[in-house]
Short mmCIF file of C-alpha atoms and ligand atoms in Angstrom, two decimals:
data_model
loop_
_atom_site.label_atom_id
_atom_site.label_comp_id
_atom_site.label_asym_id
_atom_site.label_seq_id
_atom_site.Cartn_x
_atom_site.Cartn_y
_atom_site.Cartn_z
CA UNK A 1 70.42 244.45 30.78
CA UNK A 2 70.47 241.01 29.21
CA UNK A 3 68.30 238.12 30.26
CA UNK A 4 69.88 235.98 32.96
CA UNK A 5 68.52 232.59 33.96
CA UNK A 6 69.24 230.25 36.85
CA UNK A 7 70.87 227.14 35.43
CA UNK A 8 70.40 224.12 37.71
CA UNK A 9 73.47 222.52 36.17
CA UNK A 10 75.83 225.28 37.40
CA UNK A 11 73.57 226.54 40.20
CA UNK A 12 74.22 230.04 38.96
CA UNK A 13 72.54 232.89 37.19
CA UNK A 14 73.91 233.03 33.68
CA UNK A 15 73.23 235.27 30.67
CA UNK A 16 71.07 233.38 28.23
CA UNK A 17 73.07 232.91 25.07
CA UNK A 18 71.35 230.57 22.65
CA UNK A 19 73.39 228.56 20.18
CA UNK A 20 71.90 230.48 17.28
CA UNK A 21 71.28 234.22 17.47
CA UNK A 22 67.60 234.41 16.86
CA UNK A 23 66.28 230.90 17.61
CA UNK A 24 65.73 229.25 20.97
CA UNK A 25 65.03 225.55 21.19
CA UNK A 26 63.06 224.64 24.30
CA UNK A 27 61.90 221.23 25.48
CA UNK A 28 59.49 220.97 28.40
CA UNK A 29 58.75 217.60 30.00
CA UNK A 30 55.05 216.91 29.61
CA UNK A 31 52.45 215.05 31.61
CA UNK A 32 51.90 211.37 32.12
CA UNK A 33 48.31 211.09 30.98
CA UNK A 34 46.35 208.97 33.43
CA UNK A 35 44.37 211.53 35.43
CA UNK A 36 43.15 215.13 35.46
CA UNK A 37 45.83 217.74 35.93
CA UNK A 38 46.23 219.32 39.34
CA UNK A 39 47.45 222.74 40.46
CA UNK A 40 51.09 221.60 40.36
CA UNK A 41 50.73 220.95 36.64
CA UNK A 42 48.97 224.30 36.20
CA UNK A 43 51.95 226.02 37.75
CA UNK A 44 54.53 224.18 35.69
CA UNK A 45 52.87 224.90 32.37
CA UNK A 46 51.91 228.52 33.17
CA UNK A 47 55.53 229.21 34.17
CA UNK A 48 57.02 227.80 30.95
CA UNK A 49 54.35 229.51 28.92
CA UNK A 50 55.42 232.88 30.33
CA UNK A 51 59.07 232.05 29.69
CA UNK A 52 58.22 231.27 26.08
CA UNK A 53 56.09 234.41 25.73
CA UNK A 54 58.84 236.57 27.17
CA UNK A 55 61.44 235.06 24.82
CA UNK A 56 59.07 235.77 21.94
CA UNK A 57 58.64 239.31 23.22
CA UNK A 58 62.45 239.59 23.00
CA UNK A 59 62.01 238.55 19.37
CA UNK A 60 63.41 235.06 19.56
CA UNK A 61 61.85 232.45 17.38
CA UNK A 62 61.07 229.84 20.05
CA UNK A 63 60.88 226.20 18.96
CA UNK A 64 58.87 224.76 21.82
CA UNK A 65 58.37 220.99 22.13
CA UNK A 66 56.56 219.17 24.93
CA UNK A 67 56.20 215.41 25.12
CA UNK A 68 53.21 213.33 26.14
CA UNK A 69 54.00 210.26 28.21
CA UNK A 70 51.34 207.85 27.00
CA UNK A 71 52.96 204.60 28.11
CA UNK A 72 53.75 204.11 31.78
CA UNK A 73 53.06 201.80 34.73
CA UNK A 74 50.50 204.23 36.16
CA UNK A 75 48.57 204.35 32.88
CA UNK A 76 48.59 200.56 32.61
CA UNK A 77 47.35 200.21 36.17
CA UNK A 78 44.47 202.58 35.53
CA UNK A 79 43.54 200.84 32.26
CA UNK A 80 43.55 197.49 34.06
CA UNK A 81 41.46 198.85 36.92
CA UNK A 82 38.86 200.23 34.49
CA UNK A 83 39.14 197.22 32.18
CA UNK A 84 39.76 199.36 29.10
CA UNK A 85 42.53 199.72 26.52
CA UNK A 86 45.44 201.95 27.49
CA UNK A 87 44.62 204.26 24.55
CA UNK A 88 41.19 204.89 26.00
CA UNK A 89 42.74 206.30 29.17
CA UNK A 90 45.40 208.35 27.40
CA UNK A 91 43.03 209.92 24.85
CA UNK A 92 40.63 210.91 27.60
CA UNK A 93 43.30 212.66 29.65
CA UNK A 94 45.09 214.26 26.70
CA UNK A 95 41.77 215.87 25.81
CA UNK A 96 41.28 217.00 29.41
CA UNK A 97 44.84 218.36 29.51
CA UNK A 98 44.25 220.41 26.36
CA UNK A 99 41.00 221.81 27.72
CA UNK A 100 42.61 222.86 31.00
CA UNK A 101 45.59 224.46 29.27
CA UNK A 102 43.36 226.39 26.87
CA UNK A 103 41.38 227.78 29.78
CA UNK A 104 44.65 228.89 31.39
CA UNK A 105 45.58 230.62 28.11
CA UNK A 106 48.71 228.51 27.60
CA UNK A 107 50.08 228.71 24.08
CA UNK A 108 50.30 225.30 22.43
CA UNK A 109 53.79 223.92 21.80
CA UNK A 110 54.77 223.54 18.17
CA UNK A 111 55.03 219.78 18.64
CA UNK A 112 53.67 217.25 21.13
CA UNK A 113 55.56 214.03 20.39
CA UNK A 114 54.03 210.98 22.04
CA UNK A 115 56.09 208.22 23.55
CA UNK A 116 54.12 205.52 21.74
CA UNK A 117 54.91 207.19 18.41
CA UNK A 118 58.64 207.38 19.08
CA UNK A 119 59.43 203.78 20.05
CA UNK A 120 61.78 203.15 17.10
CA UNK A 121 63.80 206.28 18.02
CA UNK A 122 64.15 204.98 21.56
CA UNK A 123 65.21 201.52 20.37
CA UNK A 124 67.88 203.09 18.18
CA UNK A 125 69.20 205.14 21.06
CA UNK A 126 69.32 202.11 23.37
CA UNK A 127 71.17 200.14 20.70
CA UNK A 128 73.76 202.90 20.40
CA UNK A 129 74.21 202.96 24.17
CA UNK A 130 74.58 199.19 24.22
CA UNK A 131 77.17 199.17 21.45
CA UNK A 132 79.21 201.83 23.27
CA UNK A 133 79.05 199.82 26.50
CA UNK A 134 76.71 202.16 28.41
CA UNK A 135 73.88 199.66 28.50
CA UNK A 136 73.51 195.94 29.18
CA UNK A 137 70.70 193.51 28.55
CA UNK A 138 69.48 190.96 31.12
CA UNK A 139 66.72 188.55 30.16
CA UNK A 140 64.76 190.92 27.94
CA UNK A 141 65.38 194.03 30.06
CA UNK A 142 68.03 196.62 29.26
CA UNK A 143 69.71 198.77 31.92
CA UNK A 144 71.89 201.85 31.82
CA UNK A 145 75.26 201.38 33.54
CA UNK A 146 75.67 204.56 35.60
CA UNK A 147 79.29 203.78 36.52
CA UNK A 148 80.26 204.09 32.86
CA UNK A 149 79.34 207.78 32.80
CA UNK A 150 81.72 209.82 34.98
CA UNK A 151 79.52 212.93 34.88
CA UNK A 152 76.55 211.04 36.34
CA UNK A 153 75.27 213.25 39.19
CA UNK A 154 76.57 216.57 37.81
CA UNK A 155 73.13 218.06 37.29
CA UNK A 156 71.84 217.12 40.74
CA UNK A 157 75.24 217.86 42.33
CA UNK A 158 75.67 214.47 43.92
CA UNK A 159 78.13 211.68 43.39
CA UNK A 160 77.45 207.98 43.06
CA UNK A 161 78.63 207.13 46.59
CA UNK A 162 76.28 209.68 48.17
CA UNK A 163 73.40 208.53 46.00
CA UNK A 164 74.13 204.91 46.75
CA UNK A 165 74.21 205.42 50.51
CA UNK A 166 70.93 207.36 50.21
CA UNK A 167 69.39 204.45 48.34
CA UNK A 168 70.91 201.62 50.40
CA UNK A 169 67.87 201.09 52.64
CA UNK A 170 65.56 200.53 49.69
CA UNK A 171 64.38 197.11 48.72
CA UNK A 172 64.84 196.91 44.98
CA UNK A 173 63.26 194.00 43.12
CA UNK A 174 65.71 194.48 40.28
CA UNK A 175 68.72 194.68 42.62
CA UNK A 176 69.87 191.16 41.85
CA UNK A 177 70.18 191.68 38.14
CA UNK A 178 71.54 195.20 38.11
CA UNK A 179 75.27 195.81 38.16
CA UNK A 180 74.88 198.94 40.28
CA UNK A 181 71.88 199.87 42.46
CA UNK A 182 71.39 203.13 40.55
CA UNK A 183 71.35 201.53 37.10
CA UNK A 184 67.97 202.23 35.59
CA UNK A 185 65.77 200.53 33.00
CA UNK A 186 65.98 201.62 29.38
CA UNK A 187 63.77 198.79 28.15
CA UNK A 188 61.40 196.56 30.11
CA UNK A 189 60.38 193.13 28.89
CA UNK A 190 56.63 192.70 28.45
CA UNK A 191 54.53 191.04 31.12
CA UNK A 192 51.55 188.98 29.94
CA UNK A 193 48.61 191.12 28.83
CA UNK A 194 50.62 194.35 28.64
CA UNK A 195 51.07 196.37 25.44
CA UNK A 196 54.42 195.54 23.89
CA UNK A 197 56.62 196.52 20.96
CA UNK A 198 59.13 194.30 19.17
CA UNK A 199 62.76 195.05 19.86
CA UNK A 200 66.21 193.41 19.55
CA UNK A 201 65.76 192.30 23.19
CA UNK A 202 62.31 190.78 22.64
CA UNK A 203 58.84 192.29 23.11
CA UNK A 204 58.66 195.05 25.68
CA UNK A 205 58.30 198.74 26.30
CA UNK A 206 60.63 201.65 26.97
CA UNK A 207 61.56 203.07 30.36
CA UNK A 208 60.38 206.61 31.08
CA UNK A 209 63.72 208.45 30.90
CA UNK A 210 64.78 207.24 27.46
CA UNK A 211 61.60 208.70 26.02
CA UNK A 212 62.64 212.31 26.52
CA UNK A 213 66.23 211.77 25.30
CA UNK A 214 64.89 210.21 22.10
CA UNK A 215 62.22 212.83 21.56
CA UNK A 216 64.59 215.76 22.13
CA UNK A 217 66.91 214.33 19.45
CA UNK A 218 64.06 213.57 17.10
CA UNK A 219 62.36 216.96 17.29
CA UNK A 220 65.03 219.51 18.16
CA UNK A 221 68.43 217.90 17.56
CA UNK A 222 71.43 216.68 19.55
CA UNK A 223 71.81 219.76 21.72
CA UNK A 224 69.14 222.27 22.72
CA UNK A 225 69.10 225.63 24.46
CA UNK A 226 66.57 225.15 27.27
CA UNK A 227 65.34 222.00 28.93
CA UNK A 228 62.65 222.67 31.52
CA UNK A 229 60.33 221.00 34.02
CA UNK A 230 59.43 220.81 37.69
CA UNK A 231 62.32 220.51 40.13
CA UNK A 232 61.37 216.90 41.02
CA UNK A 233 62.66 216.03 37.56
CA UNK A 234 66.28 217.07 38.27
CA UNK A 235 66.92 213.66 39.77
CA UNK A 236 66.61 211.09 38.41
CA UNK A 237 64.76 212.04 35.22
CA UNK A 238 66.95 214.83 33.82
CA UNK A 239 70.14 213.31 35.22
CA UNK A 240 69.28 210.15 33.31
CA UNK A 241 68.39 212.04 30.16
CA UNK A 242 71.87 213.57 30.17
CA UNK A 243 73.51 210.20 30.78
CA UNK A 244 71.59 208.65 27.89
CA UNK A 245 72.32 211.40 25.37
CA UNK A 246 75.71 212.93 25.97
CA UNK A 247 77.91 209.81 25.53
CA UNK A 248 76.42 209.42 22.07
CA UNK A 249 76.23 213.00 20.82
CA UNK A 250 79.33 214.27 22.67
CA UNK A 251 77.38 217.49 23.10
CA UNK A 252 75.53 218.94 26.10
CA UNK A 253 71.92 217.79 25.86
CA UNK A 254 70.85 221.25 26.98
CA UNK A 255 72.80 224.45 27.56
CA UNK A 256 70.39 225.66 30.26
CA UNK A 257 68.47 223.45 32.69
CA UNK A 258 65.58 225.39 34.21
CA UNK A 259 63.32 224.06 36.97
CA UNK A 260 60.24 225.44 38.65
CA UNK A 261 59.31 225.08 42.31
CA UNK A 262 56.36 223.08 43.59
CA UNK A 263 52.82 223.84 44.45
CA UNK A 264 52.79 222.54 48.00
CA UNK A 265 50.16 221.54 50.53
CA UNK A 266 51.28 222.11 54.10
CA UNK A 267 54.84 222.20 52.82
CA UNK A 268 54.60 218.95 50.83
CA UNK A 269 54.58 218.62 47.04
CA UNK A 270 51.06 218.43 45.67
CA UNK A 271 50.90 215.10 43.88
CA UNK A 272 48.57 212.43 42.66
CA UNK A 273 50.43 209.74 44.52
CA UNK A 274 50.15 211.56 47.88
CA UNK A 275 46.45 212.22 47.27
CA UNK A 276 46.79 215.85 48.44
CA UNK A 277 45.86 217.40 45.11
CA UNK A 278 43.16 219.66 43.77
CA UNK A 279 42.40 219.47 40.06
CA UNK A 280 42.56 222.52 37.83
CA UNK A 281 38.98 221.99 36.73
CA UNK A 282 37.72 221.86 40.28
CA UNK A 283 39.43 225.16 41.09
CA UNK A 284 38.11 226.74 37.88
CA UNK A 285 34.56 225.92 38.96
CA UNK A 286 35.05 228.50 41.68
CA UNK A 287 37.66 230.94 40.40
CA UNK A 288 38.38 232.62 37.10
CA UNK A 289 41.19 230.96 35.12
CA UNK A 290 43.12 234.22 35.01
CA UNK A 291 42.92 234.53 38.81
CA UNK A 292 44.73 231.18 39.05
CA UNK A 293 47.26 232.31 36.46
CA UNK A 294 47.81 235.52 38.41
CA UNK A 295 48.30 233.62 41.66
CA UNK A 296 50.99 231.49 40.01
CA UNK A 297 52.80 234.51 38.57
CA UNK A 298 52.74 236.47 41.81
CA UNK A 299 55.56 234.26 43.11
CA UNK A 300 58.94 233.80 41.52
CA UNK A 301 58.88 230.55 39.55
CA UNK A 302 61.57 228.85 41.65
CA UNK A 303 59.83 229.48 45.00
CA UNK A 304 57.28 227.04 46.42
CA UNK A 305 53.67 228.23 46.48
CA UNK A 306 50.59 227.18 48.41
CA UNK A 307 47.28 227.62 46.59
CA UNK A 308 45.10 228.07 49.69
CA UNK A 309 41.54 229.41 49.46
CA UNK A 310 42.79 232.68 50.99
CA UNK A 311 45.47 233.00 48.31
CA UNK A 312 42.95 232.15 45.58
CA UNK A 313 40.45 234.73 46.89
CA UNK A 314 43.16 237.39 46.99
CA UNK A 315 44.17 236.51 43.42
CA UNK A 316 40.54 236.74 42.31
CA UNK A 317 40.30 240.27 43.64
CA UNK A 318 43.72 241.14 42.17
CA UNK A 319 42.49 239.94 38.81
CA UNK A 320 39.46 242.20 39.12
CA UNK A 321 41.77 245.17 39.67
CA UNK A 322 43.69 244.30 36.50
CA UNK A 323 40.45 243.86 34.55
CA UNK A 324 39.27 247.26 35.75
CA UNK A 325 42.54 248.77 34.58
CA UNK A 326 42.04 247.26 31.14
CA UNK A 327 38.34 248.13 30.98
CA UNK A 328 38.10 245.93 27.96
CA UNK A 329 35.20 246.25 25.59
CA UNK A 330 36.86 246.00 22.22
CA UNK A 331 38.67 242.72 21.69
CA UNK A 332 39.69 243.61 18.18
CA UNK A 333 41.78 246.50 19.37
CA UNK A 334 43.58 244.26 21.87
CA UNK A 335 44.65 241.85 19.15
CA UNK A 336 46.62 244.51 17.30
CA UNK A 337 48.73 245.70 20.25
CA UNK A 338 52.45 245.45 19.85
CA UNK A 339 55.58 246.16 21.85
CA UNK A 340 56.22 249.28 19.76
CA UNK A 341 52.98 250.71 21.21
CA UNK A 342 54.47 250.65 24.71
CA UNK A 343 55.74 253.53 26.80
CA UNK A 344 59.53 253.04 26.56
CA UNK A 345 60.24 253.80 30.21
CA UNK A 346 57.64 251.39 31.59
CA UNK A 347 58.69 248.77 29.08
CA UNK A 348 62.28 249.09 30.27
CA UNK A 349 61.24 248.66 33.92
CA UNK A 350 59.17 245.61 33.07
CA UNK A 351 62.00 244.05 31.08
CA UNK A 352 64.46 244.81 33.85
CA UNK A 353 62.32 242.68 36.18
CA UNK A 354 61.80 239.88 33.69
CA UNK A 355 65.46 239.84 32.67
CA UNK A 356 66.35 238.89 36.25
CA UNK A 357 65.47 235.21 35.82
CA UNK A 358 61.84 235.93 34.85
CA UNK A 359 60.91 237.88 37.95
CA UNK A 360 57.16 237.99 37.38
CA UNK A 361 56.35 239.45 40.86
CA UNK A 362 58.27 242.60 39.86
CA UNK A 363 56.60 242.66 36.45
CA UNK A 364 53.19 242.37 38.11
CA UNK A 365 53.94 245.11 40.63
CA UNK A 366 54.51 247.43 37.66
CA UNK A 367 51.23 246.34 36.09
CA UNK A 368 49.26 246.83 39.31
CA UNK A 369 50.68 250.36 39.53
CA UNK A 370 49.39 251.03 36.02
CA UNK A 371 46.02 249.40 36.69
CA UNK A 372 45.43 251.72 39.64
CA UNK A 373 45.89 254.75 37.39
CA UNK A 374 43.89 253.33 34.52
CA UNK A 375 40.96 252.29 36.72
CA UNK A 376 40.08 255.98 37.10
CA UNK A 377 39.41 256.34 33.38
CA UNK A 378 35.82 256.03 32.27
CA UNK A 379 36.32 253.04 30.01
CA UNK A 380 32.66 252.74 29.24
CA UNK A 381 32.59 256.21 27.75
CA UNK A 382 35.76 255.40 25.86
CA UNK A 383 34.07 252.43 24.28
CA UNK A 384 31.43 254.60 22.69
CA UNK A 385 33.67 257.64 22.07
CA UNK A 386 37.41 256.98 21.83
CA UNK A 387 38.35 260.62 22.48
CA UNK A 388 37.51 260.15 26.16
CA UNK A 389 40.86 258.56 26.94
CA UNK A 390 43.34 261.41 27.26
CA UNK A 391 46.36 261.19 24.92
CA UNK A 392 48.92 260.30 27.66
CA UNK A 393 46.75 257.66 29.27
CA UNK A 394 46.12 255.92 25.99
CA UNK A 395 49.74 254.82 25.72
CA UNK A 396 49.70 253.72 29.36
CA UNK A 397 46.66 251.62 28.55
CA UNK A 398 48.31 250.09 25.49
CA UNK A 399 51.46 249.33 27.52
CA UNK A 400 49.45 247.81 30.32
CA UNK A 401 47.30 245.61 28.11
CA UNK A 402 50.18 244.48 25.88
CA UNK A 403 52.44 243.47 28.79
CA UNK A 404 49.69 241.81 30.81
CA UNK A 405 48.07 240.02 27.94
CA UNK A 406 50.76 239.27 25.38
CA UNK A 407 53.72 238.73 27.70
CA UNK A 408 52.18 237.39 30.91
CA UNK A 409 49.29 235.72 29.11
CA UNK A 410 46.64 237.31 31.36
CA UNK A 411 43.76 237.35 28.95
CA UNK A 412 41.21 240.11 29.37
CA UNK A 413 37.62 239.42 28.52
CA UNK A 414 34.79 241.86 27.99
CA UNK A 415 31.72 241.39 30.15
CA UNK A 416 29.28 239.05 28.44
CA UNK A 417 26.93 241.23 26.40
CA UNK A 418 23.22 240.64 26.68
CA UNK A 419 21.37 241.72 23.58
CA UNK A 420 17.86 243.04 23.73
CA UNK A 421 16.05 243.97 20.56
CA UNK A 422 12.95 245.84 21.70
CA UNK A 423 11.25 245.52 25.05
CA UNK A 424 8.02 244.16 23.69
CA UNK A 425 9.46 241.79 21.15
CA UNK A 426 11.97 240.21 23.47
CA UNK A 427 10.57 240.20 26.95
CA UNK A 428 12.50 237.05 27.84
CA UNK A 429 15.81 238.86 27.47
CA UNK A 430 14.69 241.84 29.48
CA UNK A 431 13.53 239.54 32.24
CA UNK A 432 17.13 238.63 32.87
CA UNK A 433 17.44 241.98 34.65
CA UNK A 434 16.03 243.07 37.98
CA UNK A 435 12.60 244.76 38.06
CA UNK A 436 14.18 248.14 38.63
CA UNK A 437 16.46 247.82 35.58
CA UNK A 438 13.62 246.44 33.44
CA UNK A 439 11.53 249.48 34.36
CA UNK A 440 14.35 251.87 33.42
CA UNK A 441 14.91 250.12 30.08
CA UNK A 442 11.19 250.32 29.35
CA UNK A 443 10.95 254.02 30.24
CA UNK A 444 13.96 254.80 28.08
CA UNK A 445 12.40 252.94 25.18
CA UNK A 446 9.18 254.93 25.58
CA UNK A 447 11.13 258.19 25.71
CA UNK A 448 12.85 257.31 22.47
CA UNK A 449 9.57 256.36 20.82
CA UNK A 450 8.12 259.78 21.71
CA UNK A 451 11.39 261.40 20.54
CA UNK A 452 12.11 262.68 24.08
CA UNK A 453 15.85 262.18 23.62
CA UNK A 454 16.78 264.27 26.63
CA UNK A 455 14.87 261.96 28.92
CA UNK A 456 16.26 258.90 27.07
CA UNK A 457 19.80 260.16 27.63
CA UNK A 458 19.11 260.87 31.29
CA UNK A 459 17.87 257.30 31.78
CA UNK A 460 20.87 255.97 29.87
CA UNK A 461 23.09 257.85 32.34
CA UNK A 462 21.15 256.41 35.26
CA UNK A 463 21.59 252.90 33.85
CA UNK A 464 25.30 253.51 33.30
CA UNK A 465 25.69 254.48 36.93
CA UNK A 466 24.00 251.23 37.89
CA UNK A 467 26.50 249.27 35.83
CA UNK A 468 24.62 248.82 32.54
CA UNK A 469 25.91 250.19 29.32
CA UNK A 470 23.27 250.90 26.69
CA UNK A 471 24.41 250.99 23.10
CA UNK A 472 21.96 251.83 20.36
CA UNK A 473 23.12 250.05 17.26
CA UNK A 474 22.73 251.42 13.71
CA UNK A 475 20.34 248.54 12.86
CA UNK A 476 17.89 249.74 15.50
CA UNK A 477 18.72 247.07 18.07
CA UNK A 478 19.88 247.97 21.54
CA UNK A 479 22.84 246.26 23.09
CA UNK A 480 22.80 246.11 26.86
CA UNK A 481 26.17 245.33 28.35
CA UNK A 482 26.18 244.44 31.99
CA UNK A 483 29.26 245.69 33.76
CA UNK A 484 30.15 242.62 35.82
CA UNK A 485 33.18 244.03 37.64
N1 ATP B 1 53.16 219.89 42.87
C1 ATP B 1 53.78 220.25 41.76
N2 ATP B 1 54.26 221.51 41.64
C2 ATP B 1 54.89 221.91 40.51
N3 ATP B 1 55.07 221.12 39.44
C3 ATP B 1 54.61 219.85 39.50
C4 ATP B 1 53.94 219.36 40.65
N4 ATP B 1 53.58 218.07 40.41
C5 ATP B 1 54.02 217.76 39.17
N5 ATP B 1 54.65 218.82 38.62
C6 ATP B 1 55.29 218.90 37.31
O1 ATP B 1 54.36 218.59 36.30
C7 ATP B 1 55.03 218.01 35.18
C8 ATP B 1 54.31 216.77 34.73
O2 ATP B 1 54.51 215.77 35.65
P1 ATP B 1 53.87 214.35 35.67
O3 ATP B 1 52.72 214.16 34.80
O4 ATP B 1 54.98 213.39 35.56
O5 ATP B 1 53.26 214.46 37.08
P2 ATP B 1 53.78 213.83 38.36
O6 ATP B 1 54.99 214.53 38.89
O7 ATP B 1 53.86 212.36 38.15
O8 ATP B 1 52.57 214.19 39.20
P3 ATP B 1 52.21 213.44 40.52
O9 ATP B 1 53.41 213.62 41.41
O10 ATP B 1 51.02 214.16 40.94
O11 ATP B 1 51.98 211.98 40.15
C9 ATP B 1 56.48 217.78 35.63
O12 ATP B 1 57.30 218.81 35.13
C10 ATP B 1 56.38 217.87 37.14
O13 ATP B 1 57.59 218.33 37.70
ZN1 ZN B 2 61.17 214.37 30.32
#
């Protein structure tokens, strides 16, 4: 089976056929940096991360670019409210964005172009549109003339009349100067005190939509394979991007337009402006990052999801099941896993699911099936003596860990090890454990000192049953690993 994707432009599932055989160019619309990211952003970027990982699993070389909108009305408003420079706000929230994404194990894009660093590209594009008659300047502002572009509305499957009647009730401050109510700003003249850049139309700043058209061209070229983002971007943002690019390049801006569904709250889009949001960092104070990632991937990316406490709790326990299946103690071994290590039949089932427009719920159902089998293996024994995993199960384990971790980005972590040297020398460490465990550790240490290895082994077994793995290291130290799951 070949990979099929749902293209918003045709509203159909289509086989993904990139322009070049082995390369896929992919542009994802990035965040406007004026606040902490919420669960809607987490969903969007986890979804496109899995798409990228799966394409890489299929051995495409993915050129992934994601912009940063660091000039915008909302940013300016926040900077004014806090009486700081705009750059102060943007740097703060870019840093926060990166921290959140790292915790969610999202692979960084190859490039993060910033709007403020691409102003000259935008000016050039606006000039080209103006010279071809697609744009007009009015007193320092420049607008796009939607009536000039007959395909305007093709992506969102609406025509100008429908859109106009939908918009007719709106009071539009710019209505008097615009030739058509749906014309949108490419360049906005500067208001006093606002950051501004010189341009042929006087000092000002770019509109939001032109930013992505210019940055796609600049980083990936005139026509790309995949353009992605949340479904709120279909109209007007992506519609406008097409209108700004295609008259100039005479090529489709993107061959495939992919959009993810919303994180909703009582059926409404979670958003900063509605005030119904929960930040990623707040959620990660209570749940493991991979539980949130799992929750997102348990629904198909185009469906809406609600991240209720019940759903988050269920995901947390689902994540524990997967962790138990992996039984991870040796991170080094995980790093070397590869698709050639996988069981071919399970791999084929997994790919069959993912090939159907990235059906992660099917992929996860396969992984949960594997986790249930693998949970029965004594992973702790395996850690100290690799022969304990039976031949057949070892490949299941490799398949499971590779698909979960490398393709779905569900990163396994070993339980935090607590190192104790000797009981007497490092009482503070031992005191981290309950009295009962401290007593067992002490008795085992005494047994070893009197060379009563049988008794020492018996106590080790008792500790193992209580969830503590005892590893005597060659240098004489003892590593105590608490089994937290
Ligand atoms: N509730 C949500 N569910 C899914 N994706 C979302 C949600 N909210 C925003 N996104 C997506 O996050 C990406 C970054 O969006 P952006 O920073 O412009 O946020 P936004 O849409 O302005 O957020 P807000 O509506 O909260 O102000 C876009 O692709 C957008 O579609
Ligand atoms: Zn964009």
